[in-house]
C-alpha cells in the first residue's frame, strides 16, 4: 500500500516539470511536507476544461487524500479509500467511474514503506524505508480524483465541493518485494499525457496499469516518520537499520 509520502518540491518546479498551464490559488497555500498522511491536502495534476475558455488544460490543483465517491453520504469514507488496487479498479463503483474519466498524477519526491521484522530477529519494530529515484527526480503517483458535493451547504457556497484523490497500488517490483508486497503505481514521463487525457476511456487506459515505472532506491530512515506529527527534511535522511541479532551456536 501507499500510506505516507513526501512532497516538498516548489509549486513552480512542479508546474515546469509537468508542463502545467494553470496553478490553482489554494495550491500555493499548501506547505511542503516530508510526511504527507491520509486526509491531508495534496497537490494533483489533472487535465480539465478551463473555466473561462472551455479548453482542456493541464492544471495543478488541491485535493484531499482519500477518495470520497460522489454518492457518499459524508466525507468520512475517504479515510478508508486512500489507495485503490489496480487489479480491481473496474470492479468497484467508487473507482470505476473516476478511472474512466478522472485520472490524476500526484507529484511526489518519494514514498515510505515499512518492512516487517524478520521472524528470526529480535526486534519487534518495523523498519521504515524511503523509496525514491536515485537521481532525486520527481515521482508521478498514478491516482484517481472525484468531486463530492456537501448537501448541508448552499449552492452558492464555494466550499460546498470537496475534491479528493486516491493513489493506485500494484504488486511490488521483485527488487522491492522484500520490503512490502505492494507499491504505488508510478508512471514515467512518456505515459503522463495518456494517463491524464480525459478523452481516453477505461479500456484504452488499462494497459498503463502494467506499465514499467522508474527505478527506485530504498533508503532506511528513522522511525520518526511513524508519527504524522513529525515533519521535516530529516525524515528522509538515511540511518543505519538495526542489526539482526546473531544466533548463538548450538
Coordinates of N, CA, C and O in Angstrom, one line a residue, residues 4-193:
X4 N 2.0 6.9 3.2 CA 2.7 8.1 3.5 C 3.7 8.4 2.4 O 4.3 7.5 1.9
X5 N 3.8 9.7 2.1 CA 4.8 10.0 1.1 C 5.3 11.4 1.3 O 4.9 12.1 2.2
X6 N 6.3 11.8 0.6 CA 7.0 13.1 0.7 C 6.7 13.9 -0.6 O 6.8 13.4 -1.7
X7 N 6.3 15.2 -0.4 CA 6.1 16.1 -1.5 C 6.5 17.5 -1.1 O 5.7 18.3 -0.5
X8 N 7.8 17.8 -1.3 CA 8.3 19.1 -0.8 C 8.8 20.0 -1.9 O 9.4 21.1 -1.6
X9 N 8.7 19.6 -3.2 CA 9.1 20.4 -4.3 C 8.3 21.7 -4.4 O 7.1 21.6 -4.2
X10 N 8.9 22.8 -4.9 CA 8.1 24.0 -5.0 C 7.1 23.9 -6.1 O 7.2 23.2 -7.1
X11 N 6.0 24.7 -6.0 CA 4.9 24.6 -6.9 C 5.4 25.0 -8.3 O 5.0 24.3 -9.3
X12 N 6.2 26.0 -8.5 CA 6.7 26.3 -9.8 C 7.5 25.3 -10.4 O 7.5 25.0 -11.7
X13 N 8.3 24.6 -9.6 CA 9.1 23.5 -10.1 C 8.2 22.4 -10.6 O 8.5 21.8 -11.7
X14 N 7.1 22.1 -9.9 CA 6.2 21.1 -10.4 C 5.5 21.5 -11.7 O 5.2 20.7 -12.6
X15 N 5.1 22.8 -11.7 CA 4.4 23.3 -12.9 C 5.3 23.2 -14.1 O 4.9 22.8 -15.2
X16 N 6.6 23.4 -13.9 CA 7.5 23.3 -15.1 C 7.7 21.8 -15.4 O 7.7 21.4 -16.6
X17 N 7.8 20.9 -14.4 CA 8.1 19.5 -14.6 C 6.9 18.9 -15.4 O 7.1 18.0 -16.3
X18 N 5.7 19.2 -15.0 CA 4.5 18.6 -15.6 C 3.9 19.4 -16.7 O 2.8 19.0 -17.2
X19 N 4.5 20.5 -17.1 CA 4.0 21.3 -18.2 C 2.6 21.8 -17.8 O 1.7 21.8 -18.7
X20 N 2.4 22.3 -16.6 CA 1.1 22.7 -16.1 C 0.9 24.2 -16.6 O 1.7 25.0 -16.6
X21 N -0.3 24.4 -17.1 CA -0.7 25.7 -17.6 C -1.3 26.6 -16.6 O -1.3 27.8 -16.7
X22 N -1.9 26.0 -15.5 CA -2.6 26.7 -14.5 C -2.4 26.1 -13.2 O -2.6 24.9 -13.0
X23 N -2.0 27.0 -12.2 CA -1.8 26.6 -10.8 C -3.0 27.2 -10.0 O -3.1 28.4 -9.9
X24 N -3.8 26.4 -9.3 CA -4.9 26.9 -8.5 C -4.3 27.7 -7.3 O -3.3 27.4 -6.8
X25 N -5.1 28.8 -7.0 CA -4.6 29.6 -5.9 C -4.4 28.9 -4.6 O -3.5 29.2 -3.8
X26 N -5.3 28.0 -4.2 CA -5.2 27.3 -3.0 C -4.0 26.3 -2.9 O -3.5 26.0 -1.8
X27 N -3.5 25.9 -4.0 CA -2.3 25.1 -4.1 C -1.1 25.9 -3.5 O -0.3 25.3 -2.8
X28 N -1.0 27.2 -3.7 CA 0.1 28.0 -3.3 C 0.1 28.1 -1.8 O 1.1 28.6 -1.2
X29 N -1.0 27.8 -1.1 CA -1.0 27.9 0.3 C -0.6 26.6 1.0 O -0.5 26.6 2.2
X30 N -0.4 25.6 0.3 CA -0.1 24.3 0.8 C 1.4 24.2 1.1 O 2.2 24.4 0.2
X31 N 1.9 24.0 2.4 CA 3.3 24.0 2.7 C 3.9 22.7 2.2 O 3.3 21.7 2.0
X32 N 5.2 22.7 2.0 CA 5.9 21.4 1.7 C 5.8 20.4 2.8 O 5.7 20.8 4.0
X33 N 5.8 19.2 2.5 CA 5.7 18.2 3.5 C 6.6 17.0 3.2 O 6.7 16.5 2.1
X34 N 7.3 16.5 4.2 CA 8.1 15.3 4.1 C 7.4 14.1 4.7 O 7.9 13.0 4.9
X35 N 6.1 14.3 5.1 CA 5.4 13.3 5.8 C 3.9 13.5 5.5 O 3.1 13.7 6.4
X36 N 3.5 13.4 4.2 CA 2.1 13.5 3.8 C 1.3 12.3 4.3 O 1.8 11.1 4.0
X37 N 0.2 12.5 4.9 CA -0.6 11.5 5.5 C -2.0 11.5 5.0 O -2.5 12.5 4.5
X38 N -2.7 10.4 5.1 CA -4.1 10.3 4.7 C -4.9 11.5 5.3 O -4.7 11.9 6.4
X39 N -5.9 12.0 4.5 CA -6.8 13.1 4.7 C -6.0 14.5 4.7 O -6.7 15.5 4.8
X40 N -4.7 14.5 4.4 CA -4.0 15.7 4.2 C -4.4 16.3 2.9 O -4.8 15.6 1.9
X41 N -4.2 17.6 2.7 CA -4.3 18.2 1.4 C -3.1 17.8 0.6 O -1.9 17.8 1.1
X42 N -3.3 17.5 -0.7 CA -2.2 17.1 -1.6 C -2.4 17.8 -2.9 O -3.5 18.2 -3.3
X43 N -1.3 17.9 -3.7 CA -1.3 18.5 -5.0 C -1.5 17.4 -6.0 O -0.9 16.3 -5.9
X44 N -2.4 17.7 -7.0 CA -2.7 16.8 -8.0 C -2.6 17.5 -9.4 O -2.9 18.6 -9.5
X45 N -2.2 16.7 -10.4 CA -2.1 17.2 -11.8 C -3.3 16.6 -12.5 O -3.5 15.4 -12.5
X46 N -4.1 17.4 -13.1 CA -5.3 17.0 -13.9 C -5.3 17.7 -15.2 O -4.7 18.7 -15.4
X47 N -6.1 17.1 -16.1 CA -6.5 17.8 -17.4 C -8.0 18.0 -17.4 O -8.7 17.0 -17.4
X48 N -8.4 19.3 -17.3 CA -9.8 19.6 -17.2 C -10.1 20.8 -18.1 O -9.2 21.6 -18.5
X49 N -11.3 21.1 -18.4 CA -11.7 22.2 -19.1 C -11.5 23.5 -18.4 O -11.8 23.6 -17.2
X50 N -10.9 24.5 -19.0 CA -10.6 25.8 -18.4 C -12.0 26.5 -18.2 O -12.8 26.5 -19.1
X51 N -12.2 27.1 -17.0 CA -13.5 27.7 -16.7 C -13.8 28.9 -17.6 O -15.0 29.2 -17.8
X52 N -12.8 29.5 -18.1 CA -13.0 30.7 -19.0 C -13.2 30.4 -20.4 O -14.1 30.8 -21.1
X53 N -12.2 29.5 -20.9 CA -12.2 29.3 -22.4 C -12.9 27.9 -22.7 O -13.3 27.7 -23.9
X54 N -13.0 27.0 -21.8 CA -13.6 25.7 -22.1 C -12.6 24.8 -22.7 O -13.0 23.6 -22.9
X55 N -11.4 25.2 -22.9 CA -10.4 24.3 -23.5 C -9.8 23.4 -22.4 O -9.7 23.8 -21.2
X56 N -9.4 22.2 -22.8 CA -8.8 21.3 -21.9 C -7.4 21.8 -21.6 O -6.6 22.0 -22.5
X57 N -7.1 22.0 -20.3 CA -5.7 22.5 -19.9 C -5.2 21.6 -18.8 O -6.0 21.0 -18.1
X58 N -3.9 21.5 -18.7 CA -3.3 20.8 -17.6 C -3.1 21.7 -16.4 O -2.6 22.8 -16.5
X59 N -3.7 21.3 -15.3 CA -3.7 22.1 -14.1 C -3.1 21.4 -12.9 O -3.2 20.2 -12.7
X60 N -2.6 22.3 -12.0 CA -2.1 21.8 -10.6 C -3.1 22.2 -9.6 O -3.3 23.4 -9.4
X61 N -3.8 21.3 -9.0 CA -4.9 21.6 -8.1 C -4.7 20.9 -6.7 O -3.9 20.1 -6.6
X62 N -5.6 21.3 -5.8 CA -5.5 20.8 -4.5 C -6.6 19.8 -4.2 O -7.8 20.0 -4.7
X63 N -6.3 18.7 -3.6 CA -7.3 17.7 -3.2 C -7.0 17.2 -1.8 O -6.0 17.4 -1.3
X64 N -8.0 16.4 -1.3 CA -7.8 15.8 0.0 C -7.5 14.3 -0.3 O -8.2 13.7 -1.1
X65 N -6.5 13.8 0.4 CA -6.1 12.4 0.2 C -7.0 11.4 0.8 O -7.2 11.4 2.1
X66 N -7.7 10.6 0.0 CA -8.7 9.7 0.5 C -10.0 10.0 -0.3 O -10.7 10.9 -0.1
X67 N -10.2 9.1 -1.3 CA -11.3 9.4 -2.3 C -12.7 9.3 -1.7 O -13.0 8.3 -1.0
X68 N -13.5 10.3 -1.9 CA -14.9 10.4 -1.4 C -15.8 10.2 -2.7 O -15.8 11.2 -3.5
X69 N -16.5 9.1 -2.9 CA -17.3 9.0 -4.0 C -18.4 10.0 -4.1 O -18.9 10.5 -3.0
X70 N -18.9 10.4 -5.2 CA -19.9 11.4 -5.4 C -21.2 11.0 -4.7 O -22.0 11.9 -4.3
X71 N -21.4 9.7 -4.5 CA -22.7 9.3 -3.9 C -22.6 9.1 -2.4 O -23.5 8.7 -1.7
X72 N -21.4 9.3 -1.8 CA -21.2 9.1 -0.4 C -22.1 10.1 0.5 O -22.4 11.2 0.1
X73 N -22.6 9.6 1.6 CA -23.4 10.4 2.5 C -22.6 11.5 3.2 O -23.1 12.6 3.5
X74 N -21.4 11.2 3.5 CA -20.5 12.1 4.2 C -19.0 11.8 3.8 O -18.8 10.7 3.3
X75 N -18.1 12.7 4.0 CA -16.7 12.5 3.5 C -15.9 11.6 4.4 O -14.7 11.3 4.0
X76 N -16.4 11.1 5.5 CA -15.5 10.2 6.3 C -15.1 8.9 5.7 O -14.1 8.3 6.0
X77 N -15.8 8.5 4.6 CA -15.4 7.3 3.9 C -14.1 7.4 3.3 O -13.4 6.4 3.0
X78 N -13.7 8.7 3.0 CA -12.4 8.9 2.3 C -11.2 8.3 3.0 O -10.2 7.9 2.4
X79 N -11.2 8.3 4.4 CA -10.1 7.8 5.1 C -9.8 6.3 4.9 O -8.8 5.8 5.2
X80 N -10.8 5.6 4.3 CA -10.7 4.2 4.0 C -10.4 4.0 2.5 O -10.3 2.8 2.1
X81 N -10.3 5.0 1.8 CA -10.0 4.9 0.3 C -8.8 5.7 -0.1 O -8.8 6.4 -1.1
X82 N -7.7 5.6 0.7 CA -6.5 6.3 0.3 C -5.8 5.6 -0.9 O -5.0 6.2 -1.6
X83 N -6.1 4.3 -1.0 CA -5.5 3.5 -2.1 C -6.6 2.8 -2.8 O -7.6 2.5 -2.3
X84 N -6.3 2.5 -4.1 CA -7.2 1.7 -5.0 C -6.3 0.7 -5.7 O -5.3 1.0 -6.3
X85 N -6.7 -0.6 -5.5 CA -5.9 -1.7 -6.1 C -6.1 -1.7 -7.6 O -7.2 -1.7 -8.1
X86 N -5.0 -1.8 -8.3 CA -5.0 -1.8 -9.8 C -5.8 -3.0 -10.3 O -6.5 -2.9 -11.3
X87 N -5.7 -4.1 -9.6 CA -6.3 -5.3 -10.1 C -7.9 -5.3 -10.0 O -8.5 -6.1 -10.7
X88 N -8.4 -4.4 -9.2 CA -9.9 -4.4 -9.1 C -10.5 -3.1 -9.4 O -11.7 -2.8 -9.0
X89 N -9.8 -2.2 -10.1 CA -10.3 -0.8 -10.3 C -11.7 -0.8 -11.0 O -12.6 -0.1 -10.6
X90 N -11.8 -1.7 -12.0 CA -13.0 -1.7 -12.8 C -14.2 -2.4 -12.2 O -15.3 -2.4 -12.7
X91 N -13.9 -3.1 -11.1 CA -14.9 -3.9 -10.4 C -15.6 -3.1 -9.3 O -16.7 -3.5 -8.8
X92 N -15.0 -2.0 -8.8 CA -15.6 -1.3 -7.7 C -16.2 0.0 -8.2 O -15.4 0.9 -8.7
X93 N -17.4 0.3 -7.9 CA -18.1 1.5 -8.4 C -17.4 2.8 -8.0 O -17.3 3.8 -8.7
X94 N -16.8 2.8 -6.8 CA -16.2 4.0 -6.3 C -15.0 4.4 -7.1 O -14.6 5.6 -7.2
X95 N -14.3 3.4 -7.7 CA -13.1 3.7 -8.5 C -13.4 3.6 -10.0 O -12.7 4.2 -10.8
X96 N -14.3 2.8 -10.5 CA -14.6 2.5 -11.9 C -14.9 3.8 -12.6 O -14.5 4.1 -13.7
X97 N -15.8 4.6 -12.0 CA -16.2 5.9 -12.6 C -15.1 6.9 -12.8 O -14.9 7.4 -13.9
X98 N -14.3 7.2 -11.8 CA -13.2 8.1 -12.0 C -12.1 7.5 -12.9 O -11.4 8.3 -13.6
X99 N -11.9 6.2 -12.8 CA -10.9 5.6 -13.7 C -11.2 5.8 -15.2 O -10.3 6.0 -16.0
X100 N -12.5 5.9 -15.5 CA -12.9 6.1 -16.9 C -12.6 7.6 -17.4 O -12.4 7.8 -18.6
X101 N -12.6 8.6 -16.5 CA -12.5 9.9 -17.0 C -11.8 10.9 -16.0 O -11.5 12.0 -16.4
X102 N -11.5 10.5 -14.8 CA -10.9 11.4 -13.8 C -9.7 10.8 -13.2 O -9.6 10.5 -12.0
X103 N -8.7 10.7 -14.1 CA -7.4 10.2 -13.6 C -6.5 11.4 -13.3 O -6.6 12.4 -13.9
X104 N -5.6 11.1 -12.4 CA -4.7 12.2 -12.0 C -3.3 11.7 -11.7 O -3.1 10.5 -11.6
X105 N -2.3 12.6 -11.5 CA -1.0 12.3 -11.1 C -0.7 13.1 -9.8 O -1.0 14.3 -9.7
X106 N -0.2 12.4 -8.8 CA 0.1 13.1 -7.6 C 1.7 13.2 -7.5 O 2.4 12.2 -7.4
X107 N 2.2 14.4 -7.7 CA 3.6 14.6 -7.6 C 4.2 14.3 -6.3 O 3.6 14.7 -5.2
X108 N 5.3 13.5 -6.3 CA 5.9 13.2 -5.0 C 7.4 13.2 -5.2 O 7.9 13.0 -6.3
X109 N 8.2 13.3 -4.1 CA 9.6 13.2 -4.1 C 10.0 11.7 -3.8 O 11.1 11.3 -4.1
X110 N 9.1 11.0 -3.1 CA 9.3 9.6 -2.8 C 8.2 9.2 -1.9 O 7.4 10.0 -1.5
X111 N 8.2 7.9 -1.5 CA 7.2 7.4 -0.6 C 7.8 6.5 0.5 O 9.0 6.1 0.3
X112 N 7.1 6.2 1.5 CA 7.6 5.4 2.6 C 6.9 4.1 2.6 O 5.7 3.9 2.3
X113 N 7.7 3.1 3.0 CA 7.1 1.8 3.3 C 7.8 1.2 4.5 O 8.9 1.5 4.8
X114 N 7.1 0.3 5.2 CA 7.6 -0.3 6.4 C 7.9 -1.8 6.2 O 7.0 -2.6 5.8
X115 N 9.1 -2.2 6.5 CA 9.5 -3.6 6.4 C 9.2 -4.3 7.7 O 9.7 -3.9 8.8
X116 N 8.5 -5.4 7.7 CA 8.2 -6.2 8.9 C 9.5 -6.8 9.4 O 10.4 -7.2 8.6
X117 N 9.7 -7.0 10.7 CA 10.9 -7.6 11.2 C 11.0 -9.0 10.8 O 10.0 -9.7 10.6
X118 N 12.2 -9.5 10.8 CA 12.4 -10.9 10.4 C 11.9 -11.8 11.5 O 12.1 -11.5 12.7
X119 N 11.2 -12.9 11.2 CA 10.7 -13.9 12.2 C 11.8 -14.3 13.1 O 11.6 -14.7 14.3
X120 N 13.1 -14.4 12.6 CA 14.2 -14.9 13.4 C 14.9 -13.7 14.2 O 15.8 -14.0 15.0
X121 N 14.5 -12.5 13.9 CA 15.1 -11.4 14.5 C 14.6 -11.1 15.9 O 13.6 -11.7 16.4
X122 N 15.3 -10.2 16.6 CA 14.9 -9.9 18.0 C 14.2 -8.6 18.1 O 13.6 -8.4 19.2
X123 N 14.1 -7.8 17.1 CA 13.3 -6.6 17.2 C 11.9 -6.7 16.8 O 11.6 -7.6 15.9
X124 N 11.0 -6.0 17.4 CA 9.6 -6.0 17.1 C 9.1 -4.8 16.3 O 8.0 -4.8 15.9
X125 N 10.0 -3.9 16.0 CA 9.6 -2.7 15.3 C 9.8 -2.9 13.8 O 10.8 -3.4 13.3
X126 N 8.9 -2.4 13.0 CA 9.1 -2.3 11.6 C 10.1 -1.2 11.2 O 10.1 -0.2 11.8
X127 N 10.9 -1.5 10.2 CA 11.8 -0.6 9.7 C 11.3 0.2 8.5 O 10.9 -0.3 7.5
X128 N 11.2 1.6 8.7 CA 10.7 2.4 7.6 C 11.8 2.6 6.5 O 13.0 2.7 6.8
X129 N 11.4 2.6 5.3 CA 12.2 2.9 4.1 C 11.7 4.1 3.4 O 10.4 4.2 3.2
X130 N 12.5 4.9 2.8 CA 12.1 6.0 1.9 C 12.5 5.5 0.5 O 13.7 5.3 0.2
X131 N 11.5 5.4 -0.3 CA 11.8 4.9 -1.7 C 11.7 6.0 -2.7 O 10.6 6.7 -2.7
X132 N 12.7 6.2 -3.5 CA 12.8 7.4 -4.3 C 13.7 7.1 -5.5 O 14.6 6.2 -5.4
X133 N 13.6 7.9 -6.5 CA 14.6 7.8 -7.7 C 16.0 8.1 -7.2 O 16.2 9.0 -6.4
X134 N 17.0 7.4 -7.8 CA 18.3 7.6 -7.5 C 18.8 9.0 -7.8 O 19.6 9.6 -7.1
X135 N 18.2 9.6 -8.8 CA 18.6 11.0 -9.2 C 17.8 12.1 -8.5 O 17.9 13.2 -8.8
X136 N 17.0 11.6 -7.5 CA 16.1 12.5 -6.7 C 15.1 13.3 -7.6 O 14.7 14.4 -7.2
X137 N 14.8 12.7 -8.7 CA 13.8 13.4 -9.6 C 12.4 13.2 -9.0 O 12.2 12.5 -8.1
X138 N 11.4 13.8 -9.7 CA 10.1 13.8 -9.2 C 9.5 12.4 -9.6 O 9.9 11.7 -10.5
X139 N 8.5 12.0 -8.7 CA 7.8 10.7 -8.9 C 6.4 11.1 -9.2 O 5.8 12.0 -8.5
X140 N 5.8 10.5 -10.2 CA 4.4 10.7 -10.6 C 3.5 9.5 -10.1 O 3.5 8.5 -10.8
X141 N 2.8 9.6 -9.0 CA 2.0 8.6 -8.5 C 0.7 8.6 -9.3 O 0.0 9.6 -9.3
X142 N 0.3 7.5 -9.9 CA -1.0 7.4 -10.6 C -2.1 7.4 -9.6 O -2.1 6.6 -8.7
X143 N -3.2 8.2 -9.9 CA -4.3 8.2 -9.0 C -5.6 8.5 -9.7 O -5.6 8.7 -10.9
X144 N -6.6 8.6 -8.9 CA -8.0 9.0 -9.4 C -8.5 10.1 -8.5 O -8.1 10.3 -7.4
X145 N -9.3 11.0 -9.1 CA -9.9 12.0 -8.3 C -11.4 12.1 -8.5 O -12.0 11.6 -9.5
X146 N -12.1 12.7 -7.5 CA -13.6 12.7 -7.5 C -14.0 14.0 -6.9 O -13.3 14.7 -6.1
X147 N -15.3 14.4 -7.3 CA -15.9 15.6 -6.7 C -17.1 15.1 -5.8 O -17.9 14.3 -6.2
X148 N -17.2 15.7 -4.6 CA -18.3 15.4 -3.7 C -18.9 16.7 -3.3 O -18.2 17.6 -2.8
X149 N -20.3 16.8 -3.4 CA -21.0 18.0 -3.0 C -21.6 17.8 -1.6 O -22.3 16.8 -1.4
X150 N -21.3 18.7 -0.7 CA -21.8 18.7 0.6 C -23.2 19.1 0.6 O -23.6 20.3 0.3
X151 N -24.2 18.2 1.0 CA -25.6 18.5 0.9 C -26.0 19.5 2.0 O -27.1 20.1 1.9
X152 N -25.2 19.8 3.0 CA -25.5 20.7 4.1 C -25.2 22.1 3.7 O -25.6 23.0 4.5
X153 N -24.6 22.4 2.6 CA -24.2 23.7 2.2 C -24.9 24.3 1.0 O -25.4 23.5 0.2
X154 N -25.1 25.6 1.0 CA -25.9 26.2 -0.1 C -25.2 26.1 -1.4 O -23.9 26.0 -1.5
X155 N -25.9 26.2 -2.5 CA -25.4 26.0 -3.8 C -24.4 27.2 -4.1 O -23.5 27.0 -5.0
X156 N -24.6 28.3 -3.5 CA -23.7 29.4 -3.8 C -22.5 29.5 -2.8 O -21.7 30.4 -2.8
X157 N -22.3 28.4 -2.0 CA -21.2 28.4 -1.0 C -20.0 27.7 -1.8 O -20.1 26.6 -2.2
X158 N -18.9 28.5 -2.0 CA -17.8 28.0 -2.7 C -17.1 26.8 -2.1 O -16.4 26.0 -2.8
X159 N -17.4 26.5 -0.8 CA -16.7 25.4 -0.1 C -17.6 24.1 -0.2 O -17.3 23.1 0.5
X160 N -18.7 24.2 -1.0 CA -19.6 23.0 -1.0 C -19.0 21.8 -1.7 O -19.5 20.7 -1.5
X161 N -18.0 22.0 -2.5 CA -17.4 21.0 -3.3 C -16.1 20.5 -2.7 O -15.2 21.3 -2.4
X162 N -16.0 19.2 -2.4 CA -14.7 18.6 -1.9 C -14.1 17.8 -3.1 O -14.7 17.0 -3.7
X163 N -12.8 18.1 -3.4 CA -12.1 17.3 -4.3 C -11.2 16.4 -3.6 O -10.5 16.8 -2.7
X164 N -11.3 15.1 -3.9 CA -10.5 14.1 -3.2 C -9.8 13.2 -4.2 O -10.1 13.1 -5.4
X165 N -8.8 12.5 -3.7 CA -8.0 11.7 -4.6 C -7.5 10.4 -3.9 O -7.4 10.3 -2.6
X166 N -7.2 9.4 -4.7 CA -6.7 8.1 -4.2 C -5.5 7.7 -5.0 O -5.3 8.1 -6.2
X167 N -4.5 7.0 -4.4 CA -3.3 6.5 -5.1 C -3.5 5.0 -5.5 O -4.0 4.2 -4.6
X168 N -3.3 4.7 -6.7 CA -3.4 3.4 -7.2 C -2.2 2.5 -6.8 O -1.0 3.0 -6.9
X169 N -2.4 1.3 -6.3 CA -1.3 0.4 -5.9 C -1.3 -0.8 -6.8 O -2.3 -1.2 -7.4
X170 N -0.2 -1.5 -6.9 CA 0.0 -2.7 -7.7 C 1.0 -3.6 -6.9 O 1.6 -3.2 -5.9
X171 N 1.1 -4.9 -7.3 CA 2.1 -5.7 -6.7 C 3.5 -5.1 -6.8 O 3.9 -4.5 -7.8
X172 N 4.3 -5.3 -5.8 CA 5.7 -4.7 -5.7 C 6.6 -5.3 -6.8 O 6.5 -6.5 -7.1
X173 N 7.5 -4.5 -7.3 CA 8.5 -5.0 -8.2 C 9.4 -6.0 -7.4 O 9.5 -5.8 -6.2
X174 N 10.0 -7.0 -8.1 CA 10.8 -8.0 -7.4 C 11.8 -7.4 -6.5 O 12.1 -8.0 -5.4
X175 N 12.5 -6.3 -6.9 CA 13.6 -5.8 -6.1 C 13.1 -5.0 -4.9 O 13.9 -4.7 -4.0
X176 N 11.8 -4.8 -4.8 CA 11.2 -4.1 -3.6 C 10.3 -5.0 -2.8 O 9.9 -4.6 -1.7
X177 N 10.0 -6.2 -3.2 CA 9.1 -7.1 -2.5 C 9.6 -7.5 -1.2 O 8.7 -7.9 -0.3
X178 N 10.9 -7.4 -0.9 CA 11.3 -7.8 0.4 C 11.0 -6.8 1.5 O 11.0 -7.1 2.7
X179 N 10.6 -5.6 1.0 CA 10.2 -4.5 2.0 C 8.7 -4.6 2.2 O 8.2 -4.6 3.3
X180 N 7.9 -4.7 1.1 CA 6.5 -4.8 1.2 C 6.0 -5.4 -0.1 O 6.6 -5.3 -1.2
X181 N 4.8 -6.1 0.0 CA 4.4 -6.8 -1.2 C 3.6 -5.9 -2.2 O 3.2 -6.4 -3.3
X182 N 3.4 -4.6 -1.9 CA 2.7 -3.7 -2.8 C 3.5 -2.4 -2.9 O 4.3 -2.1 -2.0
X183 N 3.2 -1.6 -3.9 CA 3.8 -0.3 -4.1 C 2.8 0.5 -4.9 O 1.9 0.0 -5.6
X184 N 3.0 1.8 -4.9 CA 2.2 2.7 -5.7 C 2.5 2.5 -7.2 O 3.6 2.2 -7.6
X185 N 1.5 2.7 -8.0 CA 1.7 2.7 -9.5 C 2.3 4.1 -9.8 O 1.7 5.1 -9.6
X186 N 3.5 4.0 -10.4 CA 4.3 5.2 -10.8 C 4.5 5.2 -12.3 O 4.9 4.2 -12.8
X187 N 4.2 6.3 -12.9 CA 4.3 6.4 -14.4 C 5.5 7.3 -14.8 O 5.7 8.3 -14.2
X188 N 6.1 6.8 -15.8 CA 7.2 7.6 -16.4 C 6.7 8.7 -17.3 O 5.5 8.7 -17.7
X189 N 7.5 9.7 -17.6 CA 7.1 10.9 -18.3 C 6.3 10.6 -19.6 O 5.3 11.2 -19.9
X190 N 6.8 9.6 -20.3 CA 6.2 9.3 -21.6 C 4.7 8.8 -21.5 O 4.0 8.8 -22.5
X191 N 4.3 8.4 -20.3 CA 2.9 7.9 -20.1 C 2.0 8.9 -19.4 O 0.8 8.7 -19.3
X192 N 2.6 10.1 -19.1 CA 1.7 11.1 -18.4 C 0.6 11.6 -19.2 O -0.6 11.6 -18.7
X193 N 0.8 11.9 -20.4 CA -0.2 12.5 -21.2 C -1.4 11.5 -21.5 O -2.5 11.9 -21.4

